[in-house]
Tab-separated table of C-alpha atoms and ligand atoms in Angstrom:
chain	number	residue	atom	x	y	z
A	488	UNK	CA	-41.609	-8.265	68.045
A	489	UNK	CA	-42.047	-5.054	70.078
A	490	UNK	CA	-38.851	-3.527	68.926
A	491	UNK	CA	-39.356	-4.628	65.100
A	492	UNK	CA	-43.049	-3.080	65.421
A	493	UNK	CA	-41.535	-0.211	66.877
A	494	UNK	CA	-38.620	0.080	64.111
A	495	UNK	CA	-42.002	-0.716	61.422
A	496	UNK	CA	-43.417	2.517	62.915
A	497	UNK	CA	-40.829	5.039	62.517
A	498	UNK	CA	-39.968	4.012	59.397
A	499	UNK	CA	-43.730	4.630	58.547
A	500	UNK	CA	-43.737	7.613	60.516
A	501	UNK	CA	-40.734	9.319	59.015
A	502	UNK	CA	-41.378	8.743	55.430
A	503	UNK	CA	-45.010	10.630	55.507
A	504	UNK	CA	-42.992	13.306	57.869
A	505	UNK	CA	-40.645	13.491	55.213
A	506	UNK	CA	-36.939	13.969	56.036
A	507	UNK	CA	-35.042	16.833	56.966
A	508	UNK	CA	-32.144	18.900	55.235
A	509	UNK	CA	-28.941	18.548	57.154
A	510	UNK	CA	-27.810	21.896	57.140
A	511	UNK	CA	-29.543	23.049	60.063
A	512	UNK	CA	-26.329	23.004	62.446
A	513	UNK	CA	-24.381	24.519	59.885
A	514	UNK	CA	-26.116	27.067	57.865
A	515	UNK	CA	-28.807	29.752	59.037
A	516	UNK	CA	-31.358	31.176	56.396
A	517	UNK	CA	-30.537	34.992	56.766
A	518	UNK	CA	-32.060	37.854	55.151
A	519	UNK	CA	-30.080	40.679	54.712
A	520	UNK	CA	-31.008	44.500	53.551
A	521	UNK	CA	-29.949	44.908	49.712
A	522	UNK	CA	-31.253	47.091	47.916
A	523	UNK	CA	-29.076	47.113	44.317
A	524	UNK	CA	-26.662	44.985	42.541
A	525	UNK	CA	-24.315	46.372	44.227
A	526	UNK	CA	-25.243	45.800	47.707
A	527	UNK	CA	-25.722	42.459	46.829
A	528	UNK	CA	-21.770	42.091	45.378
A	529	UNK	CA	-20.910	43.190	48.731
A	530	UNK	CA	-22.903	40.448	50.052
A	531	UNK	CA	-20.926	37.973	47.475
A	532	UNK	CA	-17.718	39.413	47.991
A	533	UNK	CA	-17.814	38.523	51.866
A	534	UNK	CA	-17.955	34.584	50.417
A	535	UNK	CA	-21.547	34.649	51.048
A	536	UNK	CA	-23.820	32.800	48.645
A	537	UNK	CA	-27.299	34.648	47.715
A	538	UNK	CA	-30.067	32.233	46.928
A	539	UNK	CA	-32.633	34.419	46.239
A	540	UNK	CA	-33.051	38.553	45.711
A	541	UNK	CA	-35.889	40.313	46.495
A	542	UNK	CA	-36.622	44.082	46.292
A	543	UNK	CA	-34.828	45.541	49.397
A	544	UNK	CA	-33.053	42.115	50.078
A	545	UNK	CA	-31.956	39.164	49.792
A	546	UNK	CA	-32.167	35.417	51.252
A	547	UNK	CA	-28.596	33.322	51.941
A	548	UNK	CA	-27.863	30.531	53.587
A	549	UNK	CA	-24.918	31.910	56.184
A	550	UNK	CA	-22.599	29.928	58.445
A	551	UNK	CA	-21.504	31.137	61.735
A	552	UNK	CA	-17.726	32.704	60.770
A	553	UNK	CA	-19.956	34.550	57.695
A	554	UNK	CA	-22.419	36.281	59.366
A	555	UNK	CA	-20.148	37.911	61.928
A	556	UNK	CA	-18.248	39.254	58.981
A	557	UNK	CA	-22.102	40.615	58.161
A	558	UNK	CA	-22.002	42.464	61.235
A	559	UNK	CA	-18.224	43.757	60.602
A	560	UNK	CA	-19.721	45.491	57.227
A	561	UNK	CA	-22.693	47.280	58.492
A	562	UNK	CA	-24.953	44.917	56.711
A	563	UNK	CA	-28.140	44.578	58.034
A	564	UNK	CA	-29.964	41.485	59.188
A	565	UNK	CA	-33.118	41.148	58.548
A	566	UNK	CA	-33.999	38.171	59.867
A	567	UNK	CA	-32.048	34.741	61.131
A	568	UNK	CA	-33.960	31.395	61.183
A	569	UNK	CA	-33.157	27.739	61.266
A	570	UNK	CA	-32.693	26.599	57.666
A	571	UNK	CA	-34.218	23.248	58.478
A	572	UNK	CA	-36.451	22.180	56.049
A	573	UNK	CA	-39.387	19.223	55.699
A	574	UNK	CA	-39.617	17.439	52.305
A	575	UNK	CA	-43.045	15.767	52.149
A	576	UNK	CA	-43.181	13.278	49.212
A	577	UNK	CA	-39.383	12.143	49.694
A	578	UNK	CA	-40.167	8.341	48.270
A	579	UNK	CA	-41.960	9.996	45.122
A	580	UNK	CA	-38.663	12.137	44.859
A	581	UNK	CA	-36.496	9.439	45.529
A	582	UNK	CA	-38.205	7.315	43.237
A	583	UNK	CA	-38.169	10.143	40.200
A	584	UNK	CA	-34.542	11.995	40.626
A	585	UNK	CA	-31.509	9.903	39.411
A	586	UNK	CA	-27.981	9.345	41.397
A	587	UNK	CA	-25.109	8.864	39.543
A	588	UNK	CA	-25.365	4.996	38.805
A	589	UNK	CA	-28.777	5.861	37.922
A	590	UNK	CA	-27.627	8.466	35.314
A	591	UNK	CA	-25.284	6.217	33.988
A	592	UNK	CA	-28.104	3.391	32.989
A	593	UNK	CA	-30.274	5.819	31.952
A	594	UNK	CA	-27.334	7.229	29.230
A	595	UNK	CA	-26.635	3.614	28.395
A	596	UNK	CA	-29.942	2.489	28.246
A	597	UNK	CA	-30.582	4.940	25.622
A	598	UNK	CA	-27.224	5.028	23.319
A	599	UNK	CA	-28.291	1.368	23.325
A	600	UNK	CA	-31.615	2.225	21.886
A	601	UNK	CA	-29.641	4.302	18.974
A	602	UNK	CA	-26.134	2.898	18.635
A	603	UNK	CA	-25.924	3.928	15.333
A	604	UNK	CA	-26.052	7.980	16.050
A	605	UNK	CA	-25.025	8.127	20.007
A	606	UNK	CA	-22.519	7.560	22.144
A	607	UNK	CA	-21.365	7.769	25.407
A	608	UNK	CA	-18.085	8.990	26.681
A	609	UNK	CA	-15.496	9.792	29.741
A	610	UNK	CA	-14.341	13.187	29.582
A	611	UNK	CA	-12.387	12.671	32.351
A	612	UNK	CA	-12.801	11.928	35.985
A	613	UNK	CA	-14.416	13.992	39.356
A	614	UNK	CA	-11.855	14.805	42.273
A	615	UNK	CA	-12.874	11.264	43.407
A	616	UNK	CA	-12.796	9.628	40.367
A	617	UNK	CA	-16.109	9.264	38.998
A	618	UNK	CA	-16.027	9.400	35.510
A	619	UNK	CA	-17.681	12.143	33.788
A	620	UNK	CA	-20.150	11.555	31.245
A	621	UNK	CA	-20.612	13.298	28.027
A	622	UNK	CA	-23.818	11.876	26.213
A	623	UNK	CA	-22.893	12.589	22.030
A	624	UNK	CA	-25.737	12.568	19.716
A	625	UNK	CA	-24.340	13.006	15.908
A	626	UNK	CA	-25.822	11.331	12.638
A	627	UNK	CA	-22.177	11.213	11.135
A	628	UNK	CA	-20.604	9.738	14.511
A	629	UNK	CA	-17.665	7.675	14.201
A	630	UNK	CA	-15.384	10.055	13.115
A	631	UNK	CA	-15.875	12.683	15.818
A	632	UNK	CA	-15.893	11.061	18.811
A	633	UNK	CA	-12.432	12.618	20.132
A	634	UNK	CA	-12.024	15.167	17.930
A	635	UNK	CA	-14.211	17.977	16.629
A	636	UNK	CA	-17.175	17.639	13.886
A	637	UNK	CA	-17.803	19.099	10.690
A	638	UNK	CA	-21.225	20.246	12.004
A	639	UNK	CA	-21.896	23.291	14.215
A	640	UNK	CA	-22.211	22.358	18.103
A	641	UNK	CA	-23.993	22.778	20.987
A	642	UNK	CA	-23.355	21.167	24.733
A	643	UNK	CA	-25.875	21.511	26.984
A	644	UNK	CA	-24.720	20.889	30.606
A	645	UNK	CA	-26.120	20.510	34.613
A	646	UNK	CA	-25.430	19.536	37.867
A	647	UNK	CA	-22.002	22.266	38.763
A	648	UNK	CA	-23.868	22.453	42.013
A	649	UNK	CA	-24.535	19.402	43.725
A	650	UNK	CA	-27.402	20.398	45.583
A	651	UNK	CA	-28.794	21.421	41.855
A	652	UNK	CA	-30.136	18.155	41.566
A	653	UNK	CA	-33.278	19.374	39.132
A	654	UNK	CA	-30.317	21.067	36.954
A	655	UNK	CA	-29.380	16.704	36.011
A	656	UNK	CA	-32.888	15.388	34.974
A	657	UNK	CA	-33.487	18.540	32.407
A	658	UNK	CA	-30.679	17.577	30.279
A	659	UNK	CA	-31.135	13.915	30.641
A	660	UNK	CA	-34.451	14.301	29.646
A	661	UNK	CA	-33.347	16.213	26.753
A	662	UNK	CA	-31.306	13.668	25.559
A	663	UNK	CA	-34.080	10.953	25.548
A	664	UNK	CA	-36.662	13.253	23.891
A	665	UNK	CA	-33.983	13.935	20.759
A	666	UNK	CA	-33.423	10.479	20.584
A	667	UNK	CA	-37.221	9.530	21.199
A	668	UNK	CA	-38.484	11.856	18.859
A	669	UNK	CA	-36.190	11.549	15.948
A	670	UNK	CA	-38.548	10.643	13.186
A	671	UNK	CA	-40.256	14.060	13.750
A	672	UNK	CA	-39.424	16.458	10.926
A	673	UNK	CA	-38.074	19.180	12.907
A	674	UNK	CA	-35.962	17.164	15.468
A	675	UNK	CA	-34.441	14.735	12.669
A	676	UNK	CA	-33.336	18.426	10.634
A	677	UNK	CA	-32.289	19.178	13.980
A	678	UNK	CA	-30.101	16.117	14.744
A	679	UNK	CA	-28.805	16.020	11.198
A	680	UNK	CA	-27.397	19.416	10.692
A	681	UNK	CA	-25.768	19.470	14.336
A	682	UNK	CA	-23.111	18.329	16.550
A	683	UNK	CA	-25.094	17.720	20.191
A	684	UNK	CA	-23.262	16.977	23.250
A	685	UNK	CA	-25.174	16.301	27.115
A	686	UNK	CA	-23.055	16.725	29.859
A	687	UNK	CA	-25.563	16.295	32.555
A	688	UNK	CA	-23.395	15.779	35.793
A	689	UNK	CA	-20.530	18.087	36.017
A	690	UNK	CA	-20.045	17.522	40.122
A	691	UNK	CA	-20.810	14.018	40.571
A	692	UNK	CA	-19.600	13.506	43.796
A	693	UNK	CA	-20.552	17.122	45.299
A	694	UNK	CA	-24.216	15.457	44.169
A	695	UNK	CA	-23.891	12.057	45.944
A	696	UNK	CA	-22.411	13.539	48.630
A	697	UNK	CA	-25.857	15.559	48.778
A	698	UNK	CA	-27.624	12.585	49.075
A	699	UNK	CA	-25.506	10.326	50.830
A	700	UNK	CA	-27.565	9.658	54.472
A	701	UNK	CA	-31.441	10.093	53.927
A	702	UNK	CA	-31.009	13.731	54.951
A	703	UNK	CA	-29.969	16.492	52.034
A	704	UNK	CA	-26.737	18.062	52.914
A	705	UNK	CA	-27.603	21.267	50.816
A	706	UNK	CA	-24.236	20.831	49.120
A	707	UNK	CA	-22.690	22.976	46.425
A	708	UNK	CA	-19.190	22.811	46.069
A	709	UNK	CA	-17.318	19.629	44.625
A	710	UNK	CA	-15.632	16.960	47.274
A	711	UNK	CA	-12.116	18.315	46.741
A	712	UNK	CA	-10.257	18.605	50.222
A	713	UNK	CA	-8.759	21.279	51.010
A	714	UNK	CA	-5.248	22.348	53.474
A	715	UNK	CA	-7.543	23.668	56.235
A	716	UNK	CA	-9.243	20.415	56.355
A	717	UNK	CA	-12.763	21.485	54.552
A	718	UNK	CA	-14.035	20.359	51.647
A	719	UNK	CA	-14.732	21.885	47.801
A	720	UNK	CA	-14.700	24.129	45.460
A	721	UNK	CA	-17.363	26.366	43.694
A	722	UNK	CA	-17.158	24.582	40.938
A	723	UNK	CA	-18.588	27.822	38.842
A	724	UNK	CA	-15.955	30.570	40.549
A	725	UNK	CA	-13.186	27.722	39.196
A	726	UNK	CA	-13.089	28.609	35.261
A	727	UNK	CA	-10.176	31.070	34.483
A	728	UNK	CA	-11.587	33.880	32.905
A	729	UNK	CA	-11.418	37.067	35.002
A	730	UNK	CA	-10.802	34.266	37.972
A	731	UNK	CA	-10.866	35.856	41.588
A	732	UNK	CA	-11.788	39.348	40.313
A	733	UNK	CA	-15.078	39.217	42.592
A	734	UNK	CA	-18.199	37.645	43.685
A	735	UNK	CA	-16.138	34.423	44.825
A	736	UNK	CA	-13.880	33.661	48.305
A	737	UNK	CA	-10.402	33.253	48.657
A	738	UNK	CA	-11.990	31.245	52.000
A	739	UNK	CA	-11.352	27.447	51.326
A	740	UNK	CA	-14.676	27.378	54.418
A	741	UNK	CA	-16.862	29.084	52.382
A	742	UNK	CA	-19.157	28.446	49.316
A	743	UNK	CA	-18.200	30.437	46.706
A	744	UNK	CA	-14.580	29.190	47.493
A	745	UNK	CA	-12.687	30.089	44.209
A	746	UNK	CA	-10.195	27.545	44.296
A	747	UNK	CA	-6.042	27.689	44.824
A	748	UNK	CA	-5.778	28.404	40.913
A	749	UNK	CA	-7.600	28.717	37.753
A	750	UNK	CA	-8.755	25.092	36.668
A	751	UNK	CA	-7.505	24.005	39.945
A	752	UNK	CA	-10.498	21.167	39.992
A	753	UNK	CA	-10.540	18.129	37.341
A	754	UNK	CA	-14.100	18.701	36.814
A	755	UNK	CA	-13.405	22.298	35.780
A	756	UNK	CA	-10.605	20.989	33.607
A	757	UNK	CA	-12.355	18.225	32.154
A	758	UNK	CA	-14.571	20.781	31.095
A	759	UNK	CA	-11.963	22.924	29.792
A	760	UNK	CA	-10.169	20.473	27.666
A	761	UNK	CA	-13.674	19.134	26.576
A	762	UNK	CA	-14.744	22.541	25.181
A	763	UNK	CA	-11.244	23.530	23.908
A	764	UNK	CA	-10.444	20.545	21.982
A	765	UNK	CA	-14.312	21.389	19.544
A	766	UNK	CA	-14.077	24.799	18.083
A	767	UNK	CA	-17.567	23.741	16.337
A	768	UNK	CA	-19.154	24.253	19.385
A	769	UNK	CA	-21.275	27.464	19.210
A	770	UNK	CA	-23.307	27.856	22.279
A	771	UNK	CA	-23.653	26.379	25.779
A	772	UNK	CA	-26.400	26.377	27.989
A	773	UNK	CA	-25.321	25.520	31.719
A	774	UNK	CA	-28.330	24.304	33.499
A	775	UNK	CA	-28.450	25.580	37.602
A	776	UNK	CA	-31.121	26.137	39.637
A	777	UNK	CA	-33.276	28.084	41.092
A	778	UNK	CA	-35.115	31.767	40.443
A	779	UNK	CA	-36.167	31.220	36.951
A	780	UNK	CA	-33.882	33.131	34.936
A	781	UNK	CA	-32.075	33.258	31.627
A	782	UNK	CA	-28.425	34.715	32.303
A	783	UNK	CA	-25.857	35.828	30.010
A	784	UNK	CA	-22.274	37.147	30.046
A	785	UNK	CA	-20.997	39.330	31.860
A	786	UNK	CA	-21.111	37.931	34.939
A	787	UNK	CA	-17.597	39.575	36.182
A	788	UNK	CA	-18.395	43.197	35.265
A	789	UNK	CA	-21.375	45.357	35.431
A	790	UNK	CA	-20.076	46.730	32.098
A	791	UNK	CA	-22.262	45.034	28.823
A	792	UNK	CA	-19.581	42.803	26.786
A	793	UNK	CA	-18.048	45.508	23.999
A	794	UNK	CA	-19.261	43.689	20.838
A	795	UNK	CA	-22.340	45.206	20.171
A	796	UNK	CA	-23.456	43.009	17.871
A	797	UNK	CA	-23.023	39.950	20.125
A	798	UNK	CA	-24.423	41.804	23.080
A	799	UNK	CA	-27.480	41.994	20.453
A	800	UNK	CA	-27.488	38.477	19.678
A	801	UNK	CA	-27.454	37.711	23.609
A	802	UNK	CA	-29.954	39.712	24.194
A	803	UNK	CA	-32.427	38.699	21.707
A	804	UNK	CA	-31.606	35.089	22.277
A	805	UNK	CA	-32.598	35.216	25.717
A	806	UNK	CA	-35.545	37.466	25.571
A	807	UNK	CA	-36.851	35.227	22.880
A	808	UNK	CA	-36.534	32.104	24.984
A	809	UNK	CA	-38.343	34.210	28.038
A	810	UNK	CA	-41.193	34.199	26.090
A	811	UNK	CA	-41.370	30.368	26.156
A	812	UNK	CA	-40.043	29.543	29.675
A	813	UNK	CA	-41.629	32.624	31.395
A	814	UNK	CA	-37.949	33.393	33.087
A	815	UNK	CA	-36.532	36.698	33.656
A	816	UNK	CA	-33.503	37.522	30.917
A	817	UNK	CA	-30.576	39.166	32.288
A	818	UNK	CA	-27.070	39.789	32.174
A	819	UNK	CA	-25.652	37.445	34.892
A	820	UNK	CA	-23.702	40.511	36.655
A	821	UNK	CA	-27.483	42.170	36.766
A	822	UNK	CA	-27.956	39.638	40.254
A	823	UNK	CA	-24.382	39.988	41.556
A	824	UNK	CA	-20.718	39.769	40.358
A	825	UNK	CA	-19.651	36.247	40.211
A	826	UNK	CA	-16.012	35.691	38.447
A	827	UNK	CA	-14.742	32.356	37.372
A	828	UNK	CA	-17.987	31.412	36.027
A	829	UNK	CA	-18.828	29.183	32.681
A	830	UNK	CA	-20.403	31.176	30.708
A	831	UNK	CA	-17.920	34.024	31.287
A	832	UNK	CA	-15.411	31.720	30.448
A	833	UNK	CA	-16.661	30.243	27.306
A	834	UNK	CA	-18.170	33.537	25.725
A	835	UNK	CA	-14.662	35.593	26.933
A	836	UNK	CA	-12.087	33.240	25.667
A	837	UNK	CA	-13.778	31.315	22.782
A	838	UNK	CA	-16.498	33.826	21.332
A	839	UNK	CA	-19.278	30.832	22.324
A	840	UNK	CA	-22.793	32.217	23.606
A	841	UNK	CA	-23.226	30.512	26.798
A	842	UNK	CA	-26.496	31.114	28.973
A	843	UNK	CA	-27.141	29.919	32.171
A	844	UNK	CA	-30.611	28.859	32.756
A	845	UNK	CA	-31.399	28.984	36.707
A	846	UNK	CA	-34.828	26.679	36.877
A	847	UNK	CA	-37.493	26.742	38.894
A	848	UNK	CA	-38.751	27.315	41.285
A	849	UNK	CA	-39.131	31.360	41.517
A	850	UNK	CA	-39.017	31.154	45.178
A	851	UNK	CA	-37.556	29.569	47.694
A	852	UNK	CA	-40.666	29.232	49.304
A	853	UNK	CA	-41.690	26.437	46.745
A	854	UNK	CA	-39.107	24.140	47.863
A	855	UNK	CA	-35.579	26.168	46.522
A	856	UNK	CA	-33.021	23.347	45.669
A	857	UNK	CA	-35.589	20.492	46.979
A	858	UNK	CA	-38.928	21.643	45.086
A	859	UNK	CA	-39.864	17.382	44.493
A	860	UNK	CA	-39.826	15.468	41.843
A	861	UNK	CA	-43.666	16.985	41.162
A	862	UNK	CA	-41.961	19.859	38.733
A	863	UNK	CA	-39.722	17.796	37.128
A	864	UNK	CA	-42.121	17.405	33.839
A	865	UNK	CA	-43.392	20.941	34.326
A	866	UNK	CA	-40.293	22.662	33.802
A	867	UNK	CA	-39.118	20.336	31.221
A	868	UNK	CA	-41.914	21.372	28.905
A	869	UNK	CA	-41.478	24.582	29.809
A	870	UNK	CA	-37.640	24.338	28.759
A	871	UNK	CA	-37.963	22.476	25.713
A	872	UNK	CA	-38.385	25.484	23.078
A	873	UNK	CA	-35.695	27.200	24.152
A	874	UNK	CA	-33.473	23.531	23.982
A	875	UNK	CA	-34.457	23.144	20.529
A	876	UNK	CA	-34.267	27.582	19.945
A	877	UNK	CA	-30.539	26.786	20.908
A	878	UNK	CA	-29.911	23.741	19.014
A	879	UNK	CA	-31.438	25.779	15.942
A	880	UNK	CA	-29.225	28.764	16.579
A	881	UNK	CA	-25.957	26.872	17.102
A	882	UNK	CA	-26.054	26.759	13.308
A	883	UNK	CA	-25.093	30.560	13.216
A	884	UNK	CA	-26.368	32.560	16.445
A	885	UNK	CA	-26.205	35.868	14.321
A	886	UNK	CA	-29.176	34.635	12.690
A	887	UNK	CA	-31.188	35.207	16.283
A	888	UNK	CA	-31.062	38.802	14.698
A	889	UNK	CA	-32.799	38.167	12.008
A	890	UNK	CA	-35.680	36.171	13.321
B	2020	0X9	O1	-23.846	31.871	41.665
B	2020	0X9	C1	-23.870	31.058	40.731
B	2020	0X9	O2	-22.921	30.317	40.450
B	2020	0X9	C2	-25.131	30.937	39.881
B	2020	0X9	N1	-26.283	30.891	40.720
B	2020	0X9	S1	-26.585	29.571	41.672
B	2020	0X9	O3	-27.699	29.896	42.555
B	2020	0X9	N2	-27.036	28.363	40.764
B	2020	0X9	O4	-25.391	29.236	42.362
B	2020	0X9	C3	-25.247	32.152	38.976
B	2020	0X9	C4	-24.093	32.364	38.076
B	2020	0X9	C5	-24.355	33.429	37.085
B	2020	0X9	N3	-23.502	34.532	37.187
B	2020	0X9	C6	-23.782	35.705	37.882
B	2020	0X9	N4	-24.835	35.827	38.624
B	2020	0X9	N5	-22.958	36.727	37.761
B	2021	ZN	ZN1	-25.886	26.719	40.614
């Protein structure tokens, strides 16, 4: 009786504690002196992954091999600490964020609700074989299922990053509130005139990996082993335009690993054959998180993309969408090189305007990649103008320059 009062106890005591993030062995929380975009590519370029940028420098999580190679290149530390962290409202989070079997009833749940304009398919299967869903809303559906629609397209996507996890419930929700809300005048234009595909898991097992013991792993990289006996890819350094040309590792050890080729991963390549196999699909938004911003391409080059008048349509696309999430609009490389990217990808080899959105929080001080499933409805609504902003411009983005 002792022991089971004792066991009663801890269990009490540790869920209003909250539980820790894993990563404390591992991983330090470094700041480091930047000072420009530059500076901070350095940073990148020694495989180190930058999770937040301030004015004179930024904040990375750093493991032991990386932050000697810090030392090696004269960049300063700022500061070292532990990069344990207490989550306070864990069963309200646990309770509100969905795992991948969760997902899945959700997505079937709701094509079951409207059979007769969704539908939800494999696109293929994670490094250890989950499938990958694509969630398909079209009001002329049974022809297009595996091939491309007559209608223009959009495909909203989340979850590259497993430790993203706020990056899955934005699009999900997204999903349900088309479907939910398609008697309204404006959404039912919406979902008749367009081709709308949900992809809201990319890394499904980098994100149950994540969550696997009741401690967060603060993983980012897909499950994929590699020769030296680590695990993962950067799922976003993976895609093969400009691949390996900067801002991602060669290091199979560290975060921004890169990958042995381009479209090494079948997550990446699911993707790829996904994407390649609809030319109607116009724009992409790939949902991360966190610093509240609105990137587009480049993300491999400091240099704007030469086609002025896209660079115009990027530009007021995201600056118009700032105004409703209250993010920052940038071009990605404007933070730091990164190569191998998405939107880089889908913009440089098939002409589609991708954005990334990073979601909130700002800070990392408001809970980073953990911020609890309190925000969850907060930075839905705050997201939702610029979901349906997209949807409306996937019909022909050069109209963003006339509105
Ligand atoms: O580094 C990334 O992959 C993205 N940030 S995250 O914190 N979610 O990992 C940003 C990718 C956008 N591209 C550039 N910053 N160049
Ligand atoms: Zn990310």
């Amino acid at each position: 009786m002792n022991t089971r009062l004792g066991i009663g106890l801890l269990g009490i005591l540790s869920i209003q504690v909250g539980i820790a993030i894993a990563s404390a062995s591992e991983l330090r929380w470094v700041e480091i002196e930047a000072f420009n975009k530059e500076q901070r590519t350095a940073i990148v370029n020694a495989g180190i992954d930058i999770e937040e940028i301030r004015s004179s420098s930024v904040w990375a999580l750093v493991d032991a091999p990386r932050l000697k190679t810090l030392d090696q290149l004269n960049l300063k530390v700022l500061g070292n600490y532990d990069s344990s962290v207490w989550i306070n409202d864990f069963p309200d989070r646990d309770a509100r964020f969905h795992n991948y079997t969760e997902l899945l009833t959700e997505l079937r749940v709701l094509q079951r609700k409207h059979p007769d304009i969704s539908s939800l398919m494999s696109i293929g299967k994670s490094i250890e074989g989950r499938d990958l869903w694509a969630f398909h809303i079209n009001t002329a559906l049974v022809a297009h299922e595996r091939s491309a629609s007559g209608k223009p397209g959009i495909v909203y996507m989340g979850n590259h990053h497993a430790r993203e996890h706020l990056s899955l419930e934005i699009p999900l929700m997204w999903a349900q509130y088309l479907l939910e809300n398609r008697k309204d005048s404006r959404v039912s234009a919406l979902l008749n005139s367009r081709d709308i595909w949900i992809i809201p898991m990319v890394n499904p097992d980098g994100a149950e990996y994540d969550i696997a013991s009741n401690r967060y792993k603060m993983w980012r990289k897909n499950r994929r082993p590699n020769a030296n006996g680590t695990y993962g890819v950067d799922l976003n350094r993976n895609y093969s335009f400009m691949w390996g040309t900067g801002g991602s590792s060669t290091d199979p050890s560290s975060d921004l690993y890169m990958g042995a080729k381009p479209f090494s991963e079948p997550e990446t390549q699911a993707i790829r054959n996904f994407v390649q196999a609809r030319p109607n699909l116009k724009v992409l938004l790939t949902f991360h998180t966190f610093s509240e911003l609105i990137l587009y391409p480049w993300g491999h080059s400091y240099d704007g993309i030469p086609n002025q008048k896209d660079k115009q349509v990027f530009e007021q696309m995201a600056q118009k969408m700032a105004k409703w999430n209250g993010y920052t609009p940038e071009p990605a490389s404007d933070l730091y090189i990164v190569s191998g990217d998405t939107v880089d990808w889908a913009y440089g080899t098939l002409g589609i305007f991708g954005f990334t959105f990073e979601l909130s929080p700002r800070w990392s001080g408001d809970g980073g990649f953990y911020p609890g499933a309190g925000v969850i409805d907060r930075v839905f609504q705050a997201n939702l103008e610029p979901c349906l902003y997209l949807l409306e411009m996937a019909g022909d983005p050069y109209r963003a320059l006339e509105l």
